[in-house]
Tab-separated table of C-alpha atoms and ligand atoms in Angstrom:
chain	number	residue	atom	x	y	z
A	65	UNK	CA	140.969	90.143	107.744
A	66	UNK	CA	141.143	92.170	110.766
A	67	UNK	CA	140.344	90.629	113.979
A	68	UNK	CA	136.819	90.612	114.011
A	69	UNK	CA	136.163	92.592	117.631
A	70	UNK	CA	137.954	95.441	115.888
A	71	UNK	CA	136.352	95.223	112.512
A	72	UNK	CA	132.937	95.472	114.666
A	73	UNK	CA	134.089	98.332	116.810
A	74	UNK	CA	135.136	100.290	113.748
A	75	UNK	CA	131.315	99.790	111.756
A	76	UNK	CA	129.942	101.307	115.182
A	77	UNK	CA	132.497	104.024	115.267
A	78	UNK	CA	131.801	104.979	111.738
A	79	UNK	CA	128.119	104.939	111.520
A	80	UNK	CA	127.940	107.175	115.010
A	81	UNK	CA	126.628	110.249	114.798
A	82	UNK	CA	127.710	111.402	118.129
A	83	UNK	CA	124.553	110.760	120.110
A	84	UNK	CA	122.504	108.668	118.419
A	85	UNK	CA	124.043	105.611	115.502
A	86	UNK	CA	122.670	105.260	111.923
A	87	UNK	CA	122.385	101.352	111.062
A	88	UNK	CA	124.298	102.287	108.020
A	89	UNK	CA	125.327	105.262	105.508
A	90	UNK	CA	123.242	105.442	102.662
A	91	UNK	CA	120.458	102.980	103.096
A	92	UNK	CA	118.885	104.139	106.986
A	93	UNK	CA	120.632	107.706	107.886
A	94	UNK	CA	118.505	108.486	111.247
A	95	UNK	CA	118.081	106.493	114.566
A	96	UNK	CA	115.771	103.584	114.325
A	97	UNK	CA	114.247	102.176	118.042
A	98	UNK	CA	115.280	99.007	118.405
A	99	UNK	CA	118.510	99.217	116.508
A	100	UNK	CA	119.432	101.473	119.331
A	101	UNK	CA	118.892	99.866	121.901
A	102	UNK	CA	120.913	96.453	120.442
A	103	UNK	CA	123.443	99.246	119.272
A	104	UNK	CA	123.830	100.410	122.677
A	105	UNK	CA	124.865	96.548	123.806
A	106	UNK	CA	127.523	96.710	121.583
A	107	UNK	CA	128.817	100.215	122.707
A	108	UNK	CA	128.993	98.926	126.666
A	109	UNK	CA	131.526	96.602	125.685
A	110	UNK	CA	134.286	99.410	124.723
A	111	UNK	CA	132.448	103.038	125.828
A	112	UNK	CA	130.207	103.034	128.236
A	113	UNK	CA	129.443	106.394	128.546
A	114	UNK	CA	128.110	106.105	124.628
A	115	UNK	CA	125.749	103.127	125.427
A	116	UNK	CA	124.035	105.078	128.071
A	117	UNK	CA	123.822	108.312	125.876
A	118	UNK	CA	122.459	106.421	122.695
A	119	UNK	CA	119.551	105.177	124.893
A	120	UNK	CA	119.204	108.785	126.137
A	121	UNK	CA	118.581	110.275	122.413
A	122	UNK	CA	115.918	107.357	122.008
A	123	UNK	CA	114.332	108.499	124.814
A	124	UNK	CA	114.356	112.254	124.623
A	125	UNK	CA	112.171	111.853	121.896
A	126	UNK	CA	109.222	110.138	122.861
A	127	UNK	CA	106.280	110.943	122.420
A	128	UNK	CA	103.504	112.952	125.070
A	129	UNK	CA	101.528	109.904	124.968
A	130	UNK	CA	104.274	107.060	125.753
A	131	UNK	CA	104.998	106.181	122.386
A	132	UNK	CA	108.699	106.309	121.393
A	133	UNK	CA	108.719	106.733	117.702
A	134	UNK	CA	110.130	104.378	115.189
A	135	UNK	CA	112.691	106.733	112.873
A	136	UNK	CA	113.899	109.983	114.470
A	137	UNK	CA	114.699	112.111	111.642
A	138	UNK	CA	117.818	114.052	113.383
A	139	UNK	CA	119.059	115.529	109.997
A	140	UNK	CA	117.456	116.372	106.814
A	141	UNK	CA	118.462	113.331	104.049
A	142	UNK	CA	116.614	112.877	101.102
A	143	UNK	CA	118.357	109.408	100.544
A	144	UNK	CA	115.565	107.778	102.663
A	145	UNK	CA	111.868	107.294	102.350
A	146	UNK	CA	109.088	108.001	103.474
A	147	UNK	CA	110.802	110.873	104.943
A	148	UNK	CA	109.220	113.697	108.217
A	149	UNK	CA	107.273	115.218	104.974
A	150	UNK	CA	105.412	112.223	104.449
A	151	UNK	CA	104.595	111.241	108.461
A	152	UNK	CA	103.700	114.704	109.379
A	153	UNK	CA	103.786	113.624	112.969
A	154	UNK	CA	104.304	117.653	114.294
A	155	UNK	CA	107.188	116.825	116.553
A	156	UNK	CA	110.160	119.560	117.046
A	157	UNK	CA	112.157	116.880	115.682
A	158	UNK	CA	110.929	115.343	113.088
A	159	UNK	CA	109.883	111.454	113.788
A	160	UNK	CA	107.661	109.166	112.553
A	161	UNK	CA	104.179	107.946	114.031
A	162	UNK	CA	104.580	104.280	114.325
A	163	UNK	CA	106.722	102.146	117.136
A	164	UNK	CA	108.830	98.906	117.458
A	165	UNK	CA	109.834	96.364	119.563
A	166	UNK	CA	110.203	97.005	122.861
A	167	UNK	CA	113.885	96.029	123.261
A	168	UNK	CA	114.642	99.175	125.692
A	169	UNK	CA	113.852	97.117	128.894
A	170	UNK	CA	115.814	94.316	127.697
A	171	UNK	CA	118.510	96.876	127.190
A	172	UNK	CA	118.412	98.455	130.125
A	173	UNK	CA	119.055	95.719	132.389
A	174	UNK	CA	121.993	94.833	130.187
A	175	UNK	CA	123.848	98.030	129.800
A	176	UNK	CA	123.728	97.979	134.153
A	177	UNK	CA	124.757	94.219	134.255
A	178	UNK	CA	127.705	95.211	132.023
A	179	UNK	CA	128.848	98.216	133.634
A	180	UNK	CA	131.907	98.942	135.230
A	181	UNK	CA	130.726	102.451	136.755
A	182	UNK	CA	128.391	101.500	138.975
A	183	UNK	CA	127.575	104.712	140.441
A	184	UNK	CA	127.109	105.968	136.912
A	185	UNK	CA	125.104	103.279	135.451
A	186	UNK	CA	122.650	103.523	138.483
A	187	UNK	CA	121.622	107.261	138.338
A	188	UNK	CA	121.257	106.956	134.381
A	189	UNK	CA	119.210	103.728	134.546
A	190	UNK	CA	117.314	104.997	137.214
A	191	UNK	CA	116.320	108.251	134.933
A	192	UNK	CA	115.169	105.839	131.888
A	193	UNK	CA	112.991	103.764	134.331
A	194	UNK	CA	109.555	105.669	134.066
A	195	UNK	CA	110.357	106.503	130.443
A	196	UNK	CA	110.428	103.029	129.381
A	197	UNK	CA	107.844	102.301	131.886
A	198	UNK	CA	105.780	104.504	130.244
A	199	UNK	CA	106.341	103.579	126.705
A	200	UNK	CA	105.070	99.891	128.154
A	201	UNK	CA	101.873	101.316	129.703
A	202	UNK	CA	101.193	103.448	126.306
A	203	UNK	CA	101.402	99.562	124.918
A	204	UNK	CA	99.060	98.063	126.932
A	205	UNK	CA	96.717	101.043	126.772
A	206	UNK	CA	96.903	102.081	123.316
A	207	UNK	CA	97.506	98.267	121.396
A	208	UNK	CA	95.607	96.106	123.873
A	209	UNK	CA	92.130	97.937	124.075
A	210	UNK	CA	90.597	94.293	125.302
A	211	UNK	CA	93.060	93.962	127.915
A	212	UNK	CA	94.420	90.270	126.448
A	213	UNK	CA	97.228	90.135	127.950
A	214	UNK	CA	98.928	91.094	123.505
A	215	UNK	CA	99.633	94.288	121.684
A	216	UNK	CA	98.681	94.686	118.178
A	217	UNK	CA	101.060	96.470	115.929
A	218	UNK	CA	99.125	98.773	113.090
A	219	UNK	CA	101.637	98.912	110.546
A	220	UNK	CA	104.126	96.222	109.628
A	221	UNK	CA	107.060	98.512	110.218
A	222	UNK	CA	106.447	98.189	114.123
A	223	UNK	CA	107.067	94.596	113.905
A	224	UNK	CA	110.893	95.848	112.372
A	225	UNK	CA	110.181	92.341	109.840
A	226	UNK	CA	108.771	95.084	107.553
A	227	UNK	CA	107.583	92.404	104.560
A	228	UNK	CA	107.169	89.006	106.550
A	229	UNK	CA	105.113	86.613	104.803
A	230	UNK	CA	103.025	86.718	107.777
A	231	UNK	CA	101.578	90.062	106.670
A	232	UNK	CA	101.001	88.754	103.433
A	233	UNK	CA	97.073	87.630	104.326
A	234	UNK	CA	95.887	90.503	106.736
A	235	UNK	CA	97.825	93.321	104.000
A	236	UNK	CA	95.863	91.805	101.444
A	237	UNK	CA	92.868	94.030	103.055
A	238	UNK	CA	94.912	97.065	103.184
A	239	UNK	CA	93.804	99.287	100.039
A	240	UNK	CA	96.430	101.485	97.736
A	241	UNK	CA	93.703	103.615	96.612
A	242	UNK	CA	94.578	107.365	97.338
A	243	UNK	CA	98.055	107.087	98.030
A	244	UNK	CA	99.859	110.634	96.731
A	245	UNK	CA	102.974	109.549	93.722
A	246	UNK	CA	106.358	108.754	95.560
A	247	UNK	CA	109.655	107.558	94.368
A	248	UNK	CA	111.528	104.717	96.454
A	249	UNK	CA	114.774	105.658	98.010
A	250	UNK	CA	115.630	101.998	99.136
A	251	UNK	CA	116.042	100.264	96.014
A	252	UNK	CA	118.967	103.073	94.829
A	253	UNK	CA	120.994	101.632	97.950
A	254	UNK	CA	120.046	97.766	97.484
A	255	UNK	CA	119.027	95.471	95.489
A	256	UNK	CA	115.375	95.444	94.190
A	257	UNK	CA	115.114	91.615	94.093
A	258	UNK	CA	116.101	91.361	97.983
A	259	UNK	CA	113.684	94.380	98.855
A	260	UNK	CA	109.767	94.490	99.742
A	261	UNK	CA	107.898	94.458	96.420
A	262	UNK	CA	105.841	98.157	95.200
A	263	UNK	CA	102.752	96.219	95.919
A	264	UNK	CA	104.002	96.430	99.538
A	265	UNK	CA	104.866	99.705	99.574
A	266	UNK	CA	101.750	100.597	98.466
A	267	UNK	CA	99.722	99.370	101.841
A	268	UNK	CA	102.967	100.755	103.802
A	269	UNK	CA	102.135	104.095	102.706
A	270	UNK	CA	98.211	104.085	102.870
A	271	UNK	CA	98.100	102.834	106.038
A	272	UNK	CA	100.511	105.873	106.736
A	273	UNK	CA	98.251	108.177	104.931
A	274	UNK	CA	95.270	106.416	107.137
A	275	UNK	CA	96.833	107.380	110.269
A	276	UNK	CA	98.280	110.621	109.408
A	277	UNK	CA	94.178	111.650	108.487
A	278	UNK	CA	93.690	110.536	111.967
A	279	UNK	CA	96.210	113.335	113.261
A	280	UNK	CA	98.365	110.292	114.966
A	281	UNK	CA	96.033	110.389	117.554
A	282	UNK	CA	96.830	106.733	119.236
A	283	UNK	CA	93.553	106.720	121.131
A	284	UNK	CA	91.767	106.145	117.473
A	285	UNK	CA	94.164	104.359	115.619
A	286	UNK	CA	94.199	100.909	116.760
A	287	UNK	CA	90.198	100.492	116.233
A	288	UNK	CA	90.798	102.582	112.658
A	289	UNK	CA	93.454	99.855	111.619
A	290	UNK	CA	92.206	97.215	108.928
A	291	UNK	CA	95.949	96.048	109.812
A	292	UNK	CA	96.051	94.645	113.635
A	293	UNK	CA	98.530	91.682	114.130
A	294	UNK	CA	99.627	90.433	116.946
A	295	UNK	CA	103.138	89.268	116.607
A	296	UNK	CA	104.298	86.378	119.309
A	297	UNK	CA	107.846	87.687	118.363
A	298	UNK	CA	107.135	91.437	119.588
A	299	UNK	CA	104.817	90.655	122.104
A	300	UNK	CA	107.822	88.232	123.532
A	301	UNK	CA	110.409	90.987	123.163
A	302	UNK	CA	107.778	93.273	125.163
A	303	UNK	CA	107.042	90.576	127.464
A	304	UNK	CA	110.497	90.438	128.230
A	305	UNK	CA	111.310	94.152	128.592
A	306	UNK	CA	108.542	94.166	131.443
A	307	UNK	CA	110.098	91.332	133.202
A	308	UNK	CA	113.366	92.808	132.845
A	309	UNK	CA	112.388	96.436	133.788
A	310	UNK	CA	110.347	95.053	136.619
A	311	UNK	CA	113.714	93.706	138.160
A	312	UNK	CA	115.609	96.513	137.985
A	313	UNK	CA	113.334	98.862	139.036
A	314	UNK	CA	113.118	96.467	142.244
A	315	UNK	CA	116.998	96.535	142.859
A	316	UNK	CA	116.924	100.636	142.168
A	317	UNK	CA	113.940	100.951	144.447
A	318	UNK	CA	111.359	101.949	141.873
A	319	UNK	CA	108.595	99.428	143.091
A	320	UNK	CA	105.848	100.333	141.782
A	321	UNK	CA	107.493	100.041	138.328
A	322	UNK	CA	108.474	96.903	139.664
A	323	UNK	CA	105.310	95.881	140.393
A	324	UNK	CA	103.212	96.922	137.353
A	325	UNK	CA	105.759	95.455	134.449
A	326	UNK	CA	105.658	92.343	136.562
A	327	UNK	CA	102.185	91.408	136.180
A	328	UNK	CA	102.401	92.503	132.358
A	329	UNK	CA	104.601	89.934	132.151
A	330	UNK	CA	103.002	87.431	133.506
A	331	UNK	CA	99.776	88.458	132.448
A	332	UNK	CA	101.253	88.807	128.635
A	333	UNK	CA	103.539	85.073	128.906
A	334	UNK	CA	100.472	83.297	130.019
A	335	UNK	CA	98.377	84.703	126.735
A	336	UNK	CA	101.040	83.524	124.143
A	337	UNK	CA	100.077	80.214	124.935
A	338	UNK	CA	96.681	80.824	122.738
A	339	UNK	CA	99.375	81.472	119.733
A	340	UNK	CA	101.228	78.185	119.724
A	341	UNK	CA	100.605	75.712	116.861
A	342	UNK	CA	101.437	72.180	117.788
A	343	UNK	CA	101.625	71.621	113.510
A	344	UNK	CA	104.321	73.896	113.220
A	345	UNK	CA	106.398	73.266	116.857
A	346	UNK	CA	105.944	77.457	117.311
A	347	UNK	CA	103.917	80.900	118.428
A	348	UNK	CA	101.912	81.959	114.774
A	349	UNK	CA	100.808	85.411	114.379
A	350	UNK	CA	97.080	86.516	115.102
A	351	UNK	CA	94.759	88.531	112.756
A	352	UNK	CA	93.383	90.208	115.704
A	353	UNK	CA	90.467	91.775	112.988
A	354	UNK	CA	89.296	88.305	112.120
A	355	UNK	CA	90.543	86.538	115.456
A	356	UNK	CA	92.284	83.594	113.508
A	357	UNK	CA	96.007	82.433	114.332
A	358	UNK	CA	97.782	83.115	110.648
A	359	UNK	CA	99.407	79.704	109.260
A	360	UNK	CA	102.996	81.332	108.313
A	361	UNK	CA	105.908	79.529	110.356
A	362	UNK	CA	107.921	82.873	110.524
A	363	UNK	CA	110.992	83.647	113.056
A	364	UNK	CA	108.407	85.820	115.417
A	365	UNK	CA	106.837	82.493	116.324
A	366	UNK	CA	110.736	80.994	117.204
A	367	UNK	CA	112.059	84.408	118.933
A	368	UNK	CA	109.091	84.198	121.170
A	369	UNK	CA	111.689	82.184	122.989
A	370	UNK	CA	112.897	85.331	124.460
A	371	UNK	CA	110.044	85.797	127.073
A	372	UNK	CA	110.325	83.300	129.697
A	373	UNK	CA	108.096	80.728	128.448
A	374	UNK	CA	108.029	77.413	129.416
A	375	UNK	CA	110.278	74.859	129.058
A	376	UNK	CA	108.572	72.308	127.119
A	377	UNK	CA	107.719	75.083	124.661
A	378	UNK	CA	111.974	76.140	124.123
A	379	UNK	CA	112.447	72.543	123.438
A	380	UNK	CA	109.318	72.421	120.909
A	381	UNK	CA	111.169	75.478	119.212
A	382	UNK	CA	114.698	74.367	119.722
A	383	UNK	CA	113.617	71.149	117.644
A	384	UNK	CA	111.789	73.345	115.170
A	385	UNK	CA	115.307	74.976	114.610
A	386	UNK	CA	116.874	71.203	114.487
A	387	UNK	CA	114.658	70.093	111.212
A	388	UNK	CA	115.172	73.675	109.481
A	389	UNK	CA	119.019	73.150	109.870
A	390	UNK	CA	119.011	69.861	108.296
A	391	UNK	CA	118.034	71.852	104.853
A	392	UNK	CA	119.923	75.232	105.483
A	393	UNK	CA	123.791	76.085	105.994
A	394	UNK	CA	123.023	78.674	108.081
A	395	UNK	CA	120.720	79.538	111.083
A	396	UNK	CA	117.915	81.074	111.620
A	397	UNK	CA	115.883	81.477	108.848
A	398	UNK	CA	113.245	84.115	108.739
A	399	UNK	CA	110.901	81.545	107.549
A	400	UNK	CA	110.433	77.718	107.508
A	401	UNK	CA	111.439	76.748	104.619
A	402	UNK	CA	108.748	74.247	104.396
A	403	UNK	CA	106.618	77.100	102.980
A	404	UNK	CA	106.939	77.614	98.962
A	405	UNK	CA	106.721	80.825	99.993
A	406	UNK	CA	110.112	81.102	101.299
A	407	UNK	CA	113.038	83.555	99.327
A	408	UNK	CA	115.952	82.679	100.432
A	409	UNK	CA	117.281	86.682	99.335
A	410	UNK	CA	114.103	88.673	100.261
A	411	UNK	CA	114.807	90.541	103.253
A	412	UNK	CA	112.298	88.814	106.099
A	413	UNK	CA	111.547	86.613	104.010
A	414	UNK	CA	113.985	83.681	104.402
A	415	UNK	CA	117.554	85.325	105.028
A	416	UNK	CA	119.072	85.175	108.344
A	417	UNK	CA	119.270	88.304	110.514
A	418	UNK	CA	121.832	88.300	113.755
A	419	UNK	CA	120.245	90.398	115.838
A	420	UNK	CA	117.344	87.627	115.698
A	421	UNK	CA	119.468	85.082	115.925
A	422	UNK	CA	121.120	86.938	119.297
A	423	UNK	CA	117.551	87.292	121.223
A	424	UNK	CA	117.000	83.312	120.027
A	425	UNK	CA	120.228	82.372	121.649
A	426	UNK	CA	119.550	84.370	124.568
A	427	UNK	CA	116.042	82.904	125.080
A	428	UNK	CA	117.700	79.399	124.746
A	429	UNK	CA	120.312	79.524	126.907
A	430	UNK	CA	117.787	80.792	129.395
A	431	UNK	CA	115.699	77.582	128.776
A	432	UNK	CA	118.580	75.261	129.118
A	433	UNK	CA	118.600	74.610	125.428
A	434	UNK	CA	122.766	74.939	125.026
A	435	UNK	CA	123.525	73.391	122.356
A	436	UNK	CA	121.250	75.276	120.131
A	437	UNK	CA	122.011	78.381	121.808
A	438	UNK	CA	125.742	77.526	120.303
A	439	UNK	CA	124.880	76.053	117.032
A	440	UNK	CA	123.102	79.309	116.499
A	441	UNK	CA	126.155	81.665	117.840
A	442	UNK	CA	128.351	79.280	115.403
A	443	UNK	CA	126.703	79.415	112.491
A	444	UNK	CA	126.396	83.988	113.232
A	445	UNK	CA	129.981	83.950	113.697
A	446	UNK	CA	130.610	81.831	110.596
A	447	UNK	CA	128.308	84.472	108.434
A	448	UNK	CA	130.721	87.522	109.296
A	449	UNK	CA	134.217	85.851	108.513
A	450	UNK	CA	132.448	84.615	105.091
A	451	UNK	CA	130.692	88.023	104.511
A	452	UNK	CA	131.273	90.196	106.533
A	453	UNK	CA	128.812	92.808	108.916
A	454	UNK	CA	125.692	92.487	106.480
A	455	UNK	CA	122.494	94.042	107.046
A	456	UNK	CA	121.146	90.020	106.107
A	457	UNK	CA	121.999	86.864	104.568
A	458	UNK	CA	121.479	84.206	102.407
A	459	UNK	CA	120.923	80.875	104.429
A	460	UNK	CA	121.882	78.548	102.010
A	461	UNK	CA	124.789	79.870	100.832
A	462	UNK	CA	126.111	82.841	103.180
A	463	UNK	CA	125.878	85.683	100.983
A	464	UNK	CA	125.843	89.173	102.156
A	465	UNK	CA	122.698	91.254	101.451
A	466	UNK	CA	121.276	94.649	102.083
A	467	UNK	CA	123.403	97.168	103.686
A	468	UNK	CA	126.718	96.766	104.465
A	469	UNK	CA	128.827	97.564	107.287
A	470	UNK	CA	125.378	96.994	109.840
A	471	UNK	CA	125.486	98.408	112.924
A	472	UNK	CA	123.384	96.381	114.876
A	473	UNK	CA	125.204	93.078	113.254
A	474	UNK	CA	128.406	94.209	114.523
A	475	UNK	CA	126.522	95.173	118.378
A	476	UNK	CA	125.275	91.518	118.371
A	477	UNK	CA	128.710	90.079	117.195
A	478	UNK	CA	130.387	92.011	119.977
A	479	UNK	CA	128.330	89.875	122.221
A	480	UNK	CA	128.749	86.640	120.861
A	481	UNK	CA	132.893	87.537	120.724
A	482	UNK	CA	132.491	87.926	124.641
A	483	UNK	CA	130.665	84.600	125.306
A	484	UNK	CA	127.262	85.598	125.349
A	485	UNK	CA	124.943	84.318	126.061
A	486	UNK	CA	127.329	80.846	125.616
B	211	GLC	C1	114.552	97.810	108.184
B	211	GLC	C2	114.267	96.649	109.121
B	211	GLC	C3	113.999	97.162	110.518
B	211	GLC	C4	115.171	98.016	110.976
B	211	GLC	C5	115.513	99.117	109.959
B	211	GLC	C6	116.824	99.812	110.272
B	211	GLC	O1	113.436	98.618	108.033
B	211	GLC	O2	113.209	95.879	108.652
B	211	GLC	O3	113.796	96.119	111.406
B	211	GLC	O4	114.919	98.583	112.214
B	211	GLC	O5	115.632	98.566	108.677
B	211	GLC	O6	117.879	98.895	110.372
């Protein structure tokens, strides 16, 4: 095999598009959010002039409102759906009408630690301060109407663990009446039995009917949503993006950006404390339309551990992680596998995902919690000799699902191979 810094800078190379990165041929062939901004991470370490530009793209197409869209649709490709025909959003280029995790902040601060070009990476970070400051506002404005402190994502999509078990009780009120006849693209590039079931895709594409009625207008959707969840995991990763924007902006001078994204942050780590569960050691989702934590130990609860959060709570998690490893080769599950629901194969459903396992490691570094932080950088790097840069895998016995030759797998991996966060 080749040496596996080079195998990882040749799946970025070949899935760039020039200024934005498709996670893979075939399966995803636009720019998804958050897979950016993680494949931006993994550009800094051999091209830094790409990183900055892939974040750029991202953020030349948000929206009016703050939002930065989910998909951008940069090409027509009928090998994906639900394609710009379906969303209807209106944009000049086509995107779709629903977010995801805030990772941009998080980014940010990373592409300028890593930089070489200083002089460079300031002016360009300091142009994608009030963007991403803005896309955090449009949060806080637009998902948090009661001013809690959490954001509420609409659509499971956002969350970017598209068929988590811990959808499975608040999508049992979504209804599939009404939905127009579509054919599945995703199941021609992967396997059926490791995708989200037509049941799912049903409520995936009502609720985007629902909002699409609504004109994407994001000042009605949240209250029009019979889906609102508030996901520790996302709310962590936004949590953190504040905290992290907020110090940047300091050192570039932008203080009132500073200011604002630090009391969202602080404001946002002291409300995940009303999502812990002392049964299950972690943050649970909460079905913000029925105001009951739901009882689905799920990796949002564990990547929560990427906000700064205290340390009693890393080491609650960090032991969590301890008593799923006893029954799994590899770490981190997307879900405990306690639960009988747990599938080992089905996409967020049990397999292991590395850019998850990268903010985990990250977050418990930060705490102090080393040796986890390793285990869990092990057991990643052990995953890509076996099978190589897979969009998932199986925990139990390594193998590679979904899409191959992953982008964001091989932007994590280039971390790990540098020593981070170790
Ligand atoms: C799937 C994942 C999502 C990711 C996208 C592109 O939809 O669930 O998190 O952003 O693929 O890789």
């Amino acid at each position: 095999m080749t040496d596996p810094r080079d195998h990882a800078i040749s799946v970025l190379k070949e899935n760039d598009r020039g200024t934005y990165t498709v996670p893979t041929k075939g399966l995803y062939p636009f720019q998804w959010n958050w897979d950016s901004c993680f494949t931006a991470i993994g550009q800094a370490h051999f091209d830094e002039d790409r990183a900055w530009t892939e974040m750029e793209t991202l953020f030349a197409h948000q929206w009016d409102d703050g939002m930065v869209p989910h998909i951008i649709f940069h090409v027509h490709d009928d090998g994906y759906f639900p394609g710009p025909d379906v969303w209807q959003t209106g944009r000049a280029v086509r995107t779709s009408g629903i977010t995801q995790p805030a990772v941009a902040g998080f980014a940010l601060k990373r592409l300028f630690a890593m930089s070489k070009d200083k002089a460079m990476a300031a002016r360009r970070a300091r142009a994608l301060l009030e963007p991403i400051h803005r896309w955090h506002q449009w949060f806080y404005t637009c998902r948090d109407p009661g001013a809690e402190g959490l954001v509420a994502i609409i659509h499971p999509w956002e969350a970017g663990r598209d068929n988590s078990i811990d959808w499975d009780e608040p999508f049992a009120r979504v209804p599939t009446d009404g939905i127009d006849p579509y054919v599945r693209r995703d199941t021609q590039h992967a396997d059926p039995a490791h995708r989200p079931t037509k049941e799912q895709y049903d409520r995936y594409l009502w609720l985007v009917q629902h909002f699409r009625a609504l004109g994407w207008d994001n000042n009605k959707l949240h209250d029009a949503s019979p889906f609102q969840v508030v996901d520790p995991g996302f709310n962590a990763i936004l949590i953190r993006g504040c905290a992290d924007l907020s110090e940047l902006a300091g050192e570039l001078g932008a203080h009132q950006i500073a200011a604002a994204n630090r009391d969202w942050a602080q404001k946002g780590v002291g409300a995940l404390e009303a999502l812990w569960s002392e049964k299950h050691g972690q943050y649970l989702c909460l079905d913000r339309t029925t105001g009951t934590l739901i009882d689905s130990a799920s990796i949002g609860g564990i990547m929560a551990v990427i906000a700064n959060i205290p340390a009693y709570r890393a080491a609650a998690i960090t032991r969590t992680i301890a008593s799923e490893a006893e029954r799994t080769r590899y770490v981190v599950p997307s879900h405990s596998l306690d639960d009988p629901r747990f599938d080992a194969k089905r996409y967020w459903r049990g397999p292991v995902w590395l850019v998850v396992n990268y903010l985990i490691a990250v977050g418990l570094k930060a705490a102090g919690e080393d040796a986890m932080a390793e285990k869990i950088v092990r057991s990643s790097l052990e995953l890509i000799e076996k099978s190589g840069f897979a969009e998932y895998y199986d925990p139990l016995d390594g193998e590679p699902l979904g899409g191959r030759t992953f982008t964001w797998t091989a932007a994590v991996v280039l971390e790990f191979l540098a020593g981070e966060p170790a």
